[in-house]
Amino acid sequence: MELHNVWFVLIAVLWIGYFFLEGFDFGIGVLTKLLARDRTEKRVLINTIGPVWDGNEVWLLTAGGATFAAFPEWYATLFSGFYLPLLLILVCLIVRGVAFEYRAKRPEENWQRNWEQAIFWTSLIPAVLWGVAFGNIVRGVKIDERKEYVGTLFDLLNPYTILGGLVTLGLFTFHGAVFAALKTVGDIRVRARALALKLGLATAVLALGFLLWTQADKGDTGSLVALVVSVAALVGAIGAIKAGREGWSFALSGVTIAAAFAMLFLTLFPNVMPSSLDPAWSLTVTNASSSPYTLTIMTWCAAIATPLVLLYQGWTYWVFRKRIGTQHIADAAH
């Protein structure tokens, strides 16, 4: 396999890893308003991701950096054409990180409530916009013969991409609800399971419609397999959470997200950004990639660094694996 194809696969894996991990992060942020009944329960939810949320975002930095280095034309066209949505995502991620750290710095109720509102909105908005962005990448955007985006912001909003945004919001919130059930004890765990069941059923309808639309428009045999895996995993996750098997449900909801985004990348290849104006103007893994020498150096660096990062992040999740509940918050406050 040629190196530019290898790096397309690696970038796909990085994005899938990001959405698998950051997906439940975003879901927990949304659930601080949908699931938590009071400030103590909000703190429980926030504490479930407290040790890991910043590590999850490393996957985004790595995916962006790998895209810049391996496919500079793709990076340039993507970040110039999607400038405002990606800037909004970046601002949300910055404010979200500050909100996690600053929420408990002062005891005033208004101070904490405002930061909790920030956590909710800065989790919900990126969850939607990532779906819109990837929907546009797969569907194709207005790229001219100079490989430059010539559309407008409103060209990025259409029924297909809006449905994609609703699907990612639903998948991430369901993933977060399952994670909340997996990481908590007591009444909040019971309610998280009940909410996850409702979210899973609603998300299944949206996801099935979006994936079938994608398959009908651009799919092949490989994407069809990914579609079947994604839908089957989502059904399994719903069944597992109904049976009270949170661990299995979380694993299967993660497979759902991974297979869904794998399907998008399978329908995209060998393009990286299709042109809706003329297929000949599309950015591909060939015309958007860096030199073979650059890709070779990147491959060696990735081979050395990636296992170390995975081991460290896996160790972090193992150390903070225990469940928490409102009683732990009361003890800590005392």
Tab-separated table of C-alpha atoms in Angstrom:
chain	number	residue	atom	x	y	z
A	1	MET	CA	0.000	0.000	0.000
A	2	GLU	CA	1.333	3.431	-0.919
A	3	LEU	CA	2.113	5.817	1.927
A	4	HIS	CA	-0.554	8.375	1.030
A	5	ASN	CA	-3.157	5.594	1.284
A	6	VAL	CA	-1.655	4.470	4.588
A	7	TRP	CA	-1.941	7.973	5.961
A	8	PHE	CA	-5.526	8.324	4.795
A	9	VAL	CA	-6.294	5.207	6.848
A	10	LEU	CA	-4.318	6.499	9.842
A	11	ILE	CA	-6.090	9.864	9.764
A	12	ALA	CA	-9.421	8.045	9.582
A	13	VAL	CA	-8.398	6.010	12.652
A	14	LEU	CA	-7.427	9.183	14.525
A	15	TRP	CA	-10.779	10.833	13.780
A	16	ILE	CA	-12.645	7.667	14.740
A	17	GLY	CA	-10.669	7.471	17.989
A	18	TYR	CA	-11.469	11.104	18.700
A	19	PHE	CA	-15.198	10.657	18.185
A	20	PHE	CA	-15.242	7.428	20.193
A	21	LEU	CA	-13.623	9.143	23.197
A	22	GLU	CA	-14.771	12.736	22.888
A	23	GLY	CA	-18.231	11.500	21.932
A	24	PHE	CA	-19.112	10.469	25.471
A	25	ASP	CA	-17.397	13.659	26.710
A	26	PHE	CA	-19.818	15.741	24.680
A	27	GLY	CA	-22.665	13.486	25.759
A	28	ILE	CA	-21.890	14.002	29.446
A	29	GLY	CA	-21.821	17.769	28.872
A	30	VAL	CA	-25.271	17.659	27.287
A	31	LEU	CA	-26.556	15.403	30.069
A	32	THR	CA	-25.641	17.930	32.754
A	33	LYS	CA	-28.910	19.586	31.755
A	34	LEU	CA	-30.944	16.556	30.616
A	35	LEU	CA	-30.089	14.062	33.364
A	36	ALA	CA	-28.790	15.889	36.457
A	37	ARG	CA	-31.478	17.105	38.852
A	38	ASP	CA	-29.347	19.354	41.023
A	39	ARG	CA	-25.865	20.812	41.318
A	40	THR	CA	-24.496	17.770	43.156
A	41	GLU	CA	-25.556	15.427	40.360
A	42	LYS	CA	-24.035	17.791	37.801
A	43	ARG	CA	-20.795	17.559	39.705
A	44	VAL	CA	-21.025	13.756	39.659
A	45	LEU	CA	-21.410	13.771	35.877
A	46	ILE	CA	-18.559	16.217	35.398
A	47	ASN	CA	-16.349	14.152	37.698
A	48	THR	CA	-16.920	11.024	35.576
A	49	ILE	CA	-14.927	12.658	32.762
A	50	GLY	CA	-12.773	14.970	34.893
A	51	PRO	CA	-9.593	12.851	34.707
A	52	VAL	CA	-9.875	12.040	30.983
A	53	TRP	CA	-11.570	14.800	28.975
A	54	ASP	CA	-8.371	16.714	28.187
A	55	GLY	CA	-6.595	13.509	27.152
A	56	ASN	CA	-9.443	12.723	24.771
A	57	GLU	CA	-8.894	16.023	22.977
A	58	VAL	CA	-5.311	15.006	22.168
A	59	TRP	CA	-6.828	12.840	19.445
A	60	LEU	CA	-8.238	15.945	17.769
A	61	LEU	CA	-4.887	17.715	17.880
A	62	THR	CA	-3.183	14.652	16.451
A	63	ALA	CA	-5.774	14.236	13.692
A	64	GLY	CA	-5.473	17.905	12.717
A	65	GLY	CA	-1.683	17.832	12.825
A	66	ALA	CA	-1.525	14.615	10.781
A	67	THR	CA	-3.856	16.100	8.174
A	68	PHE	CA	-1.697	19.231	7.948
A	69	ALA	CA	1.512	17.236	7.521
A	70	ALA	CA	0.270	14.377	5.319
A	71	PHE	CA	-2.305	16.214	3.182
A	72	PRO	CA	-1.537	19.962	3.242
A	73	GLU	CA	-3.901	20.706	0.332
A	74	TRP	CA	-6.745	18.986	2.163
A	75	TYR	CA	-5.955	20.884	5.357
A	76	ALA	CA	-5.763	24.240	3.563
A	77	THR	CA	-9.020	23.834	1.645
A	78	LEU	CA	-10.864	22.371	4.626
A	79	PHE	CA	-9.864	25.045	7.126
A	80	SER	CA	-10.364	27.925	4.706
A	81	GLY	CA	-13.715	26.688	3.380
A	82	PHE	CA	-15.079	25.643	6.787
A	83	TYR	CA	-13.428	28.531	8.617
A	84	LEU	CA	-16.414	29.818	10.614
A	85	PRO	CA	-17.819	26.425	11.733
A	86	LEU	CA	-14.370	25.163	12.721
A	87	LEU	CA	-13.612	28.430	14.522
A	88	LEU	CA	-16.866	28.062	16.451
A	89	ILE	CA	-15.896	24.502	17.408
A	90	LEU	CA	-12.473	25.713	18.541
A	91	VAL	CA	-13.989	28.497	20.658
A	92	CYS	CA	-16.415	26.002	22.208
A	93	LEU	CA	-13.600	23.623	23.101
A	94	ILE	CA	-11.612	26.452	24.699
A	95	VAL	CA	-14.564	27.737	26.733
A	96	ARG	CA	-15.512	24.180	27.666
A	97	GLY	CA	-12.070	23.472	29.087
A	98	VAL	CA	-12.119	26.709	31.066
A	99	ALA	CA	-15.610	25.889	32.359
A	100	PHE	CA	-14.494	22.514	33.701
A	101	GLU	CA	-11.602	24.123	35.564
A	102	TYR	CA	-13.279	27.329	36.766
A	103	ARG	CA	-16.744	26.075	37.747
A	104	ALA	CA	-15.747	25.148	41.321
A	105	LYS	CA	-13.292	27.995	41.905
A	106	ARG	CA	-15.921	30.150	43.623
A	107	PRO	CA	-18.917	29.136	45.779
A	108	GLU	CA	-21.452	31.673	44.405
A	109	GLU	CA	-24.505	30.023	42.822
A	110	ASN	CA	-24.600	32.342	39.801
A	111	TRP	CA	-20.908	31.716	39.090
A	112	GLN	CA	-21.368	27.956	39.046
A	113	ARG	CA	-24.655	28.093	37.123
A	114	ASN	CA	-23.110	30.196	34.353
A	115	TRP	CA	-20.208	27.790	33.909
A	116	GLU	CA	-22.630	24.852	33.889
A	117	GLN	CA	-24.573	26.560	31.094
A	118	ALA	CA	-21.276	26.981	29.239
A	119	ILE	CA	-20.488	23.264	29.620
A	120	PHE	CA	-23.889	22.333	28.176
A	121	TRP	CA	-23.764	24.613	25.131
A	122	THR	CA	-20.084	24.050	24.357
A	123	SER	CA	-20.763	20.305	24.364
A	124	LEU	CA	-23.949	20.444	22.285
A	125	ILE	CA	-22.713	22.827	19.560
A	126	PRO	CA	-19.567	20.860	18.568
A	127	ALA	CA	-21.535	17.603	18.693
A	128	VAL	CA	-23.815	19.007	15.987
A	129	LEU	CA	-21.179	20.848	13.952
A	130	TRP	CA	-18.876	17.833	13.602
A	131	GLY	CA	-21.717	15.957	11.942
A	132	VAL	CA	-22.437	18.893	9.647
A	133	ALA	CA	-18.750	19.194	8.733
A	134	PHE	CA	-18.241	15.530	7.900
A	135	GLY	CA	-21.528	15.427	6.054
A	136	ASN	CA	-20.245	18.185	3.787
A	137	ILE	CA	-16.883	16.470	3.298
A	138	VAL	CA	-18.587	13.280	2.145
A	139	ARG	CA	-21.317	14.963	0.090
A	140	GLY	CA	-18.910	17.304	-1.687
A	141	VAL	CA	-18.514	21.075	-1.637
A	142	LYS	CA	-17.838	23.832	-4.155
A	143	ILE	CA	-14.154	23.429	-5.023
A	144	ASP	CA	-12.873	25.088	-8.195
A	145	GLU	CA	-10.065	24.144	-10.575
A	146	ARG	CA	-7.512	25.798	-8.248
A	147	LYS	CA	-8.558	23.385	-5.464
A	148	GLU	CA	-10.058	26.276	-3.481
A	149	TYR	CA	-13.449	26.408	-1.780
A	150	VAL	CA	-15.680	28.969	-3.519
A	151	GLY	CA	-18.961	28.394	-1.682
A	152	THR	CA	-20.529	30.289	1.186
A	153	LEU	CA	-21.399	29.414	4.754
A	154	PHE	CA	-25.007	28.725	3.751
A	155	ASP	CA	-23.870	26.201	1.144
A	156	LEU	CA	-22.759	24.018	4.045
A	157	LEU	CA	-26.305	23.831	5.412
A	158	ASN	CA	-28.600	21.417	3.600
A	159	PRO	CA	-30.956	18.575	4.620
A	160	TYR	CA	-28.246	15.896	4.391
A	161	THR	CA	-25.663	17.703	6.519
A	162	ILE	CA	-28.234	18.915	9.055
A	163	LEU	CA	-29.396	15.313	9.459
A	164	GLY	CA	-25.744	14.366	9.916
A	165	GLY	CA	-25.455	16.925	12.715
A	166	LEU	CA	-28.538	15.521	14.462
A	167	VAL	CA	-27.145	11.993	14.139
A	168	THR	CA	-23.812	12.872	15.752
A	169	LEU	CA	-25.617	14.737	18.518
A	170	GLY	CA	-27.826	11.711	19.143
A	171	LEU	CA	-24.962	9.199	18.987
A	172	PHE	CA	-22.741	11.218	21.301
A	173	THR	CA	-25.514	11.872	23.823
A	174	PHE	CA	-26.490	8.189	23.839
A	175	HIS	CA	-22.801	7.250	24.218
A	176	GLY	CA	-22.556	9.705	27.128
A	177	ALA	CA	-25.692	8.359	28.823
A	178	VAL	CA	-24.318	4.821	28.664
A	179	PHE	CA	-20.995	6.059	30.047
A	180	ALA	CA	-22.845	7.832	32.874
A	181	ALA	CA	-24.636	4.583	33.727
A	182	LEU	CA	-21.306	2.747	33.626
A	183	LYS	CA	-19.514	5.230	35.895
A	184	THR	CA	-22.146	6.087	38.520
A	185	VAL	CA	-24.064	4.413	41.340
A	186	GLY	CA	-27.466	4.935	42.889
A	187	ASP	CA	-30.445	6.770	41.481
A	188	ILE	CA	-28.473	8.678	38.849
A	189	ARG	CA	-27.299	5.367	37.379
A	190	VAL	CA	-30.881	4.093	37.125
A	191	ARG	CA	-32.052	7.277	35.416
A	192	ALA	CA	-29.049	7.273	33.083
A	193	ARG	CA	-29.977	3.775	31.904
A	194	ALA	CA	-33.598	4.775	31.323
A	195	LEU	CA	-32.589	7.911	29.423
A	196	ALA	CA	-30.004	5.977	27.392
A	197	LEU	CA	-32.718	3.580	26.250
A	198	LYS	CA	-34.915	6.436	25.004
A	199	LEU	CA	-31.984	8.217	23.355
A	200	GLY	CA	-30.850	5.001	21.689
A	201	LEU	CA	-34.226	4.360	20.088
A	202	ALA	CA	-34.504	7.928	18.774
A	203	THR	CA	-30.911	7.905	17.534
A	204	ALA	CA	-31.415	4.567	15.759
A	205	VAL	CA	-34.103	6.102	13.553
A	206	LEU	CA	-31.976	9.145	12.657
A	207	ALA	CA	-28.790	7.134	12.131
A	208	LEU	CA	-30.476	4.554	9.926
A	209	GLY	CA	-31.907	7.286	7.697
A	210	PHE	CA	-28.583	9.108	7.398
A	211	LEU	CA	-26.504	5.994	6.728
A	212	LEU	CA	-28.953	4.645	4.153
A	213	TRP	CA	-28.939	8.046	2.421
A	214	THR	CA	-25.143	7.982	2.362
A	215	GLN	CA	-25.064	4.417	1.056
A	216	ALA	CA	-27.577	5.160	-1.701
A	217	ASP	CA	-25.676	8.254	-2.797
A	218	LYS	CA	-22.026	7.181	-2.608
A	219	GLY	CA	-21.823	3.698	-1.109
A	220	ASP	CA	-20.116	0.485	-2.209
A	221	THR	CA	-19.706	-2.981	-0.729
A	222	GLY	CA	-17.247	-1.869	1.957
A	223	SER	CA	-19.472	0.964	3.160
A	224	LEU	CA	-22.468	-1.376	3.184
A	225	VAL	CA	-20.613	-3.720	5.540
A	226	ALA	CA	-19.760	-0.771	7.815
A	227	LEU	CA	-23.415	0.318	7.738
A	228	VAL	CA	-24.610	-3.120	8.805
A	229	VAL	CA	-22.013	-3.281	11.599
A	230	SER	CA	-22.983	0.187	12.851
A	231	VAL	CA	-26.714	-0.523	12.910
A	232	ALA	CA	-26.247	-3.970	14.474
A	233	ALA	CA	-23.949	-2.519	17.162
A	234	LEU	CA	-26.466	0.217	17.969
A	235	VAL	CA	-29.264	-2.328	18.322
A	236	GLY	CA	-26.978	-4.416	20.530
A	237	ALA	CA	-26.092	-1.379	22.662
A	238	ILE	CA	-29.777	-0.609	23.194
A	239	GLY	CA	-30.469	-4.228	24.150
A	240	ALA	CA	-27.499	-4.325	26.517
A	241	ILE	CA	-28.459	-1.137	28.342
A	242	LYS	CA	-32.020	-2.447	28.698
A	243	ALA	CA	-30.579	-5.595	30.274
A	244	GLY	CA	-28.419	-3.531	32.642
A	245	ARG	CA	-25.124	-4.517	30.994
A	246	GLU	CA	-23.544	-1.075	30.881
A	247	GLY	CA	-20.061	-2.301	29.954
A	248	TRP	CA	-21.272	-4.176	26.891
A	249	SER	CA	-23.553	-1.299	25.947
A	250	PHE	CA	-20.694	1.208	26.123
A	251	ALA	CA	-18.451	-0.997	23.993
A	252	LEU	CA	-21.196	-1.479	21.406
A	253	SER	CA	-22.120	2.210	21.315
A	254	GLY	CA	-18.443	2.897	20.662
A	255	VAL	CA	-18.474	0.353	17.821
A	256	THR	CA	-21.541	2.137	16.444
A	257	ILE	CA	-19.685	5.450	16.268
A	258	ALA	CA	-16.529	3.834	14.893
A	259	ALA	CA	-18.371	1.916	12.168
A	260	ALA	CA	-20.495	4.934	11.198
A	261	PHE	CA	-17.455	7.160	10.688
A	262	ALA	CA	-15.575	4.308	9.016
A	263	MET	CA	-18.435	4.172	6.537
A	264	LEU	CA	-18.058	7.889	5.816
A	265	PHE	CA	-14.331	7.493	5.152
A	266	LEU	CA	-14.961	4.437	2.967
A	267	THR	CA	-17.418	6.372	0.821
A	268	LEU	CA	-14.946	9.263	0.646
A	269	PHE	CA	-11.865	7.318	-0.535
A	270	PRO	CA	-9.901	7.955	-2.782
A	271	ASN	CA	-11.133	11.540	-2.462
A	272	VAL	CA	-10.441	13.608	0.617
A	273	MET	CA	-12.721	16.492	-0.420
A	274	PRO	CA	-14.944	15.889	-3.446
A	275	SER	CA	-15.859	18.848	-5.646
A	276	SER	CA	-19.560	19.291	-6.298
A	277	LEU	CA	-18.737	21.536	-9.276
A	278	ASP	CA	-16.612	19.062	-11.237
A	279	PRO	CA	-15.303	15.652	-10.062
A	280	ALA	CA	-12.005	16.396	-11.835
A	281	TRP	CA	-11.427	19.261	-9.390
A	282	SER	CA	-11.752	17.052	-6.310
A	283	LEU	CA	-8.941	16.738	-3.801
A	284	THR	CA	-7.705	13.150	-3.659
A	285	VAL	CA	-5.183	11.181	-1.621
A	286	THR	CA	-2.814	11.616	-4.566
A	287	ASN	CA	-3.032	15.295	-5.477
A	288	ALA	CA	-3.426	16.548	-1.880
A	289	SER	CA	-0.614	14.579	-0.224
A	290	SER	CA	2.862	15.551	0.901
A	291	SER	CA	6.054	14.171	-0.614
A	292	PRO	CA	6.979	10.493	-0.066
A	293	TYR	CA	9.949	11.603	2.059
A	294	THR	CA	7.684	13.560	4.423
A	295	LEU	CA	5.258	10.665	4.706
A	296	THR	CA	8.116	8.249	5.418
A	297	ILE	CA	9.416	10.354	8.322
A	298	MET	CA	5.875	10.720	9.682
A	299	THR	CA	5.375	6.964	9.519
A	300	TRP	CA	8.474	6.258	11.610
A	301	CYS	CA	7.494	8.897	14.181
A	302	ALA	CA	3.951	7.541	14.416
A	303	ALA	CA	5.206	3.960	14.802
A	304	ILE	CA	7.294	4.987	17.828
A	305	ALA	CA	5.000	7.488	19.551
A	306	THR	CA	1.528	6.010	19.024
A	307	PRO	CA	1.929	2.865	21.193
A	308	LEU	CA	3.293	4.969	24.062
A	309	VAL	CA	0.332	7.360	23.903
A	310	LEU	CA	-2.148	4.476	23.792
A	311	LEU	CA	-0.517	2.782	26.786
A	312	TYR	CA	-0.546	5.974	28.836
A	313	GLN	CA	-4.163	6.810	28.022
A	314	GLY	CA	-5.254	3.242	28.703
A	315	TRP	CA	-3.493	3.392	32.081
A	316	THR	CA	-5.350	6.614	32.894
A	317	TYR	CA	-8.725	4.998	32.264
A	318	TRP	CA	-7.708	2.006	34.387
A	319	VAL	CA	-6.666	4.166	37.342
A	320	PHE	CA	-9.958	6.116	37.290
A	321	ARG	CA	-12.213	3.127	36.575
A	322	LYS	CA	-14.309	3.173	39.776
A	323	ARG	CA	-17.918	4.322	39.919
A	324	ILE	CA	-18.892	7.474	41.772
A	325	GLY	CA	-22.124	8.834	43.227
A	326	THR	CA	-23.574	11.739	45.148
A	327	GLN	CA	-22.314	10.252	48.421
A	328	HIS	CA	-18.750	10.685	47.230
A	329	ILE	CA	-19.392	14.369	46.467
A	330	ALA	CA	-20.841	14.859	49.983
A	331	ASP	CA	-17.811	13.193	51.581
A	332	ALA	CA	-15.439	15.322	49.545
A	333	ALA	CA	-17.277	18.513	50.509
A	334	HIS	CA	-17.192	17.552	54.166
